[in-house]
Amino acid sequence: MGKKTFQVAMIGISESERNILRNIFKLSQYRNYTYAVAVPGELTDILMVDADDPQSMAEWRQAKGGSAGGGASFRSNIPTIMVTKEEPPDSILHYIRRPFVASRVINVLDHLAHKELQGDHERIIGVDPAQKLAAEPVKPTGDSSVKVADAPSE
């Protein structure tokens, strides 16, 4: 697997936390998965949302719905990480708790990148997953005797 850089956009993350995340992302530069803060207008791979801020959550819901407005627009199926102080309900698959710890942030990003963004690329080349393998019927030969290699001959 080659090195891959993922662009991370943020909704509602304060400037001080963005700076912390930029420094954490720099720690990933020598790993297979690296992360960078997305530049507005560029393709975004991962989205981080401040789950503790109702306005940020509303903007995220609007962006996921695909409706115009609110500034940034993201594809509706973009993998999202919720940033929160408290452990969220079980329905949230990916989250990072505050305060940020570098190893925790990178582990969550790596898990999401592998599961959501790289999983489809690791299939066997040349095999169509929609194709069903069926065994061909075996046609009997005219010889009805069965010979076993290890059996003594009579």
Tab-separated table of C-alpha atoms in Angstrom:
chain	number	residue	atom	x	y	z
A	1	MET	CA	0.000	0.000	0.000
A	2	GLY	CA	1.351	3.429	-0.937
A	3	LYS	CA	1.304	6.632	1.020
A	4	LYS	CA	-2.014	8.510	0.917
A	5	THR	CA	-2.803	12.031	2.140
A	6	PHE	CA	-6.349	12.768	3.272
A	7	GLN	CA	-7.737	16.304	3.328
A	8	VAL	CA	-9.657	17.048	6.543
A	9	ALA	CA	-12.284	19.828	6.599
A	10	MET	CA	-13.697	21.186	9.844
A	11	ILE	CA	-17.029	22.653	10.923
A	12	GLY	CA	-17.165	24.629	14.165
A	13	ILE	CA	-13.635	23.768	15.292
A	14	SER	CA	-12.053	26.815	16.958
A	15	GLU	CA	-8.859	28.354	15.557
A	16	SER	CA	-6.858	27.243	18.606
A	17	GLU	CA	-8.044	23.637	18.140
A	18	ARG	CA	-7.316	23.856	14.398
A	19	ASN	CA	-3.732	24.802	15.251
A	20	ILE	CA	-3.447	21.818	17.593
A	21	LEU	CA	-4.850	19.540	14.873
A	22	ARG	CA	-2.421	20.963	12.284
A	23	ASN	CA	0.467	20.047	14.600
A	24	ILE	CA	-0.969	16.567	15.168
A	25	PHE	CA	-1.389	16.132	11.397
A	26	LYS	CA	2.319	16.967	10.956
A	27	LEU	CA	3.126	13.934	13.116
A	28	SER	CA	1.446	11.726	10.507
A	29	GLN	CA	3.687	12.807	7.615
A	30	TYR	CA	5.930	9.731	7.850
A	31	ARG	CA	3.062	7.230	8.043
A	32	ASN	CA	1.108	5.429	5.294
A	33	TYR	CA	-1.901	7.647	5.990
A	34	THR	CA	-1.159	11.355	6.337
A	35	TYR	CA	-3.592	14.150	7.086
A	36	ALA	CA	-3.776	17.817	6.185
A	37	VAL	CA	-6.271	20.588	6.851
A	38	ALA	CA	-8.363	20.978	3.704
A	39	VAL	CA	-8.164	24.235	1.795
A	40	PRO	CA	-11.614	25.679	0.967
A	41	GLY	CA	-12.620	24.680	-2.542
A	42	GLU	CA	-10.456	21.529	-2.612
A	43	LEU	CA	-11.704	17.967	-2.478
A	44	THR	CA	-12.326	16.920	1.128
A	45	ASP	CA	-11.858	13.331	2.287
A	46	ILE	CA	-12.808	13.569	5.975
A	47	LEU	CA	-14.966	16.006	7.919
A	48	MET	CA	-14.578	16.912	11.602
A	49	VAL	CA	-17.559	18.546	13.323
A	50	ASP	CA	-17.828	20.160	16.761
A	51	ALA	CA	-20.620	17.992	18.191
A	52	ASP	CA	-20.862	20.203	21.307
A	53	ASP	CA	-21.972	23.239	19.286
A	54	PRO	CA	-25.628	23.179	18.089
A	55	GLN	CA	-24.869	25.663	15.290
A	56	SER	CA	-22.059	23.451	13.954
A	57	MET	CA	-24.326	20.408	14.097
A	58	ALA	CA	-27.040	22.302	12.194
A	59	GLU	CA	-24.501	23.333	9.532
A	60	TRP	CA	-23.311	19.719	9.270
A	61	ARG	CA	-26.870	18.397	8.898
A	62	GLN	CA	-27.550	20.992	6.215
A	63	ALA	CA	-24.315	20.108	4.380
A	64	LYS	CA	-25.085	16.364	4.591
A	65	GLY	CA	-28.539	17.018	3.199
A	66	GLY	CA	-26.923	18.499	0.103
A	67	SER	CA	-28.833	21.776	0.361
A	68	ALA	CA	-27.103	24.933	-0.756
A	69	GLY	CA	-26.214	27.645	1.679
A	70	GLY	CA	-24.181	27.888	4.849
A	71	GLY	CA	-20.960	28.459	2.908
A	72	ALA	CA	-19.202	25.120	2.525
A	73	SER	CA	-20.779	22.193	0.782
A	74	PHE	CA	-19.666	18.596	1.193
A	75	ARG	CA	-20.728	15.406	-0.478
A	76	SER	CA	-23.470	13.787	1.589
A	77	ASN	CA	-21.556	10.547	2.194
A	78	ILE	CA	-18.326	12.120	3.490
A	79	PRO	CA	-16.876	10.205	6.450
A	80	THR	CA	-17.370	12.343	9.553
A	81	ILE	CA	-15.692	12.469	12.951
A	82	MET	CA	-17.552	14.158	15.784
A	83	VAL	CA	-15.432	16.176	18.233
A	84	THR	CA	-16.940	16.223	21.723
A	85	LYS	CA	-16.120	16.589	25.431
A	86	GLU	CA	-18.386	13.758	26.558
A	87	GLU	CA	-18.629	10.251	25.182
A	88	PRO	CA	-21.383	10.377	22.553
A	89	PRO	CA	-24.289	7.964	22.134
A	90	ASP	CA	-23.542	4.618	20.493
A	91	SER	CA	-25.047	5.793	17.215
A	92	ILE	CA	-21.967	7.889	16.441
A	93	LEU	CA	-19.371	5.618	14.898
A	94	HIS	CA	-16.375	7.944	14.799
A	95	TYR	CA	-15.607	10.526	17.465
A	96	ILE	CA	-12.676	12.208	19.190
A	97	ARG	CA	-12.989	13.395	22.768
A	98	ARG	CA	-11.518	16.651	23.935
A	99	PRO	CA	-8.836	17.488	24.920
A	100	PHE	CA	-6.954	16.309	21.832
A	101	VAL	CA	-4.297	13.663	22.360
A	102	ALA	CA	-2.108	13.093	19.290
A	103	SER	CA	-2.184	9.288	19.417
A	104	ARG	CA	-5.955	9.223	19.896
A	105	VAL	CA	-6.593	11.658	17.020
A	106	ILE	CA	-4.331	9.766	14.616
A	107	ASN	CA	-5.772	6.379	15.647
A	108	VAL	CA	-9.343	7.540	14.975
A	109	LEU	CA	-8.323	9.084	11.631
A	110	ASP	CA	-6.429	5.915	10.634
A	111	HIS	CA	-9.376	3.703	11.568
A	112	LEU	CA	-11.802	5.859	9.592
A	113	ALA	CA	-9.456	6.124	6.593
A	114	HIS	CA	-8.936	2.368	6.477
A	115	LYS	CA	-12.563	1.434	7.038
A	116	GLU	CA	-14.375	4.120	5.052
A	117	LEU	CA	-11.909	5.280	2.416
A	118	GLN	CA	-9.541	2.395	1.656
A	119	GLY	CA	-11.627	-0.736	2.204
A	120	ASP	CA	-12.902	-1.002	-1.378
A	121	HIS	CA	-9.392	-0.721	-2.822
A	122	GLU	CA	-8.108	-3.813	-1.053
A	123	ARG	CA	-10.167	-6.332	-2.996
A	124	ILE	CA	-8.521	-8.976	-5.108
A	125	ILE	CA	-7.718	-7.651	-8.566
A	126	GLY	CA	-9.588	-9.381	-11.359
A	127	VAL	CA	-12.458	-10.709	-9.268
A	128	ASP	CA	-15.841	-9.096	-9.697
A	129	PRO	CA	-17.475	-9.104	-6.221
A	130	ALA	CA	-20.925	-9.246	-7.833
A	131	GLN	CA	-19.988	-12.388	-9.744
A	132	LYS	CA	-21.062	-15.580	-8.028
A	133	LEU	CA	-18.795	-18.569	-8.270
A	134	ALA	CA	-20.650	-21.712	-9.225
A	135	ALA	CA	-19.211	-25.185	-9.281
A	136	GLU	CA	-19.418	-26.913	-12.617
A	137	PRO	CA	-21.283	-30.216	-12.538
A	138	VAL	CA	-19.016	-33.256	-12.613
A	139	LYS	CA	-19.789	-35.685	-15.421
A	140	PRO	CA	-19.297	-39.351	-14.550
A	141	THR	CA	-16.837	-41.280	-16.677
A	142	GLY	CA	-17.474	-44.739	-18.049
A	143	ASP	CA	-15.039	-46.291	-15.509
A	144	SER	CA	-16.945	-46.953	-12.263
A	145	SER	CA	-13.930	-48.152	-10.288
A	146	VAL	CA	-12.302	-45.787	-7.815
A	147	LYS	CA	-8.607	-46.046	-7.174
A	148	VAL	CA	-7.083	-44.770	-3.965
A	149	ALA	CA	-3.406	-43.870	-4.152
A	150	ASP	CA	-2.446	-45.182	-0.708
A	151	ALA	CA	-4.540	-48.354	-0.828
A	152	PRO	CA	-2.714	-51.634	-1.458
A	153	SER	CA	-3.556	-53.140	-4.830
A	154	GLU	CA	-5.197	-56.523	-5.011
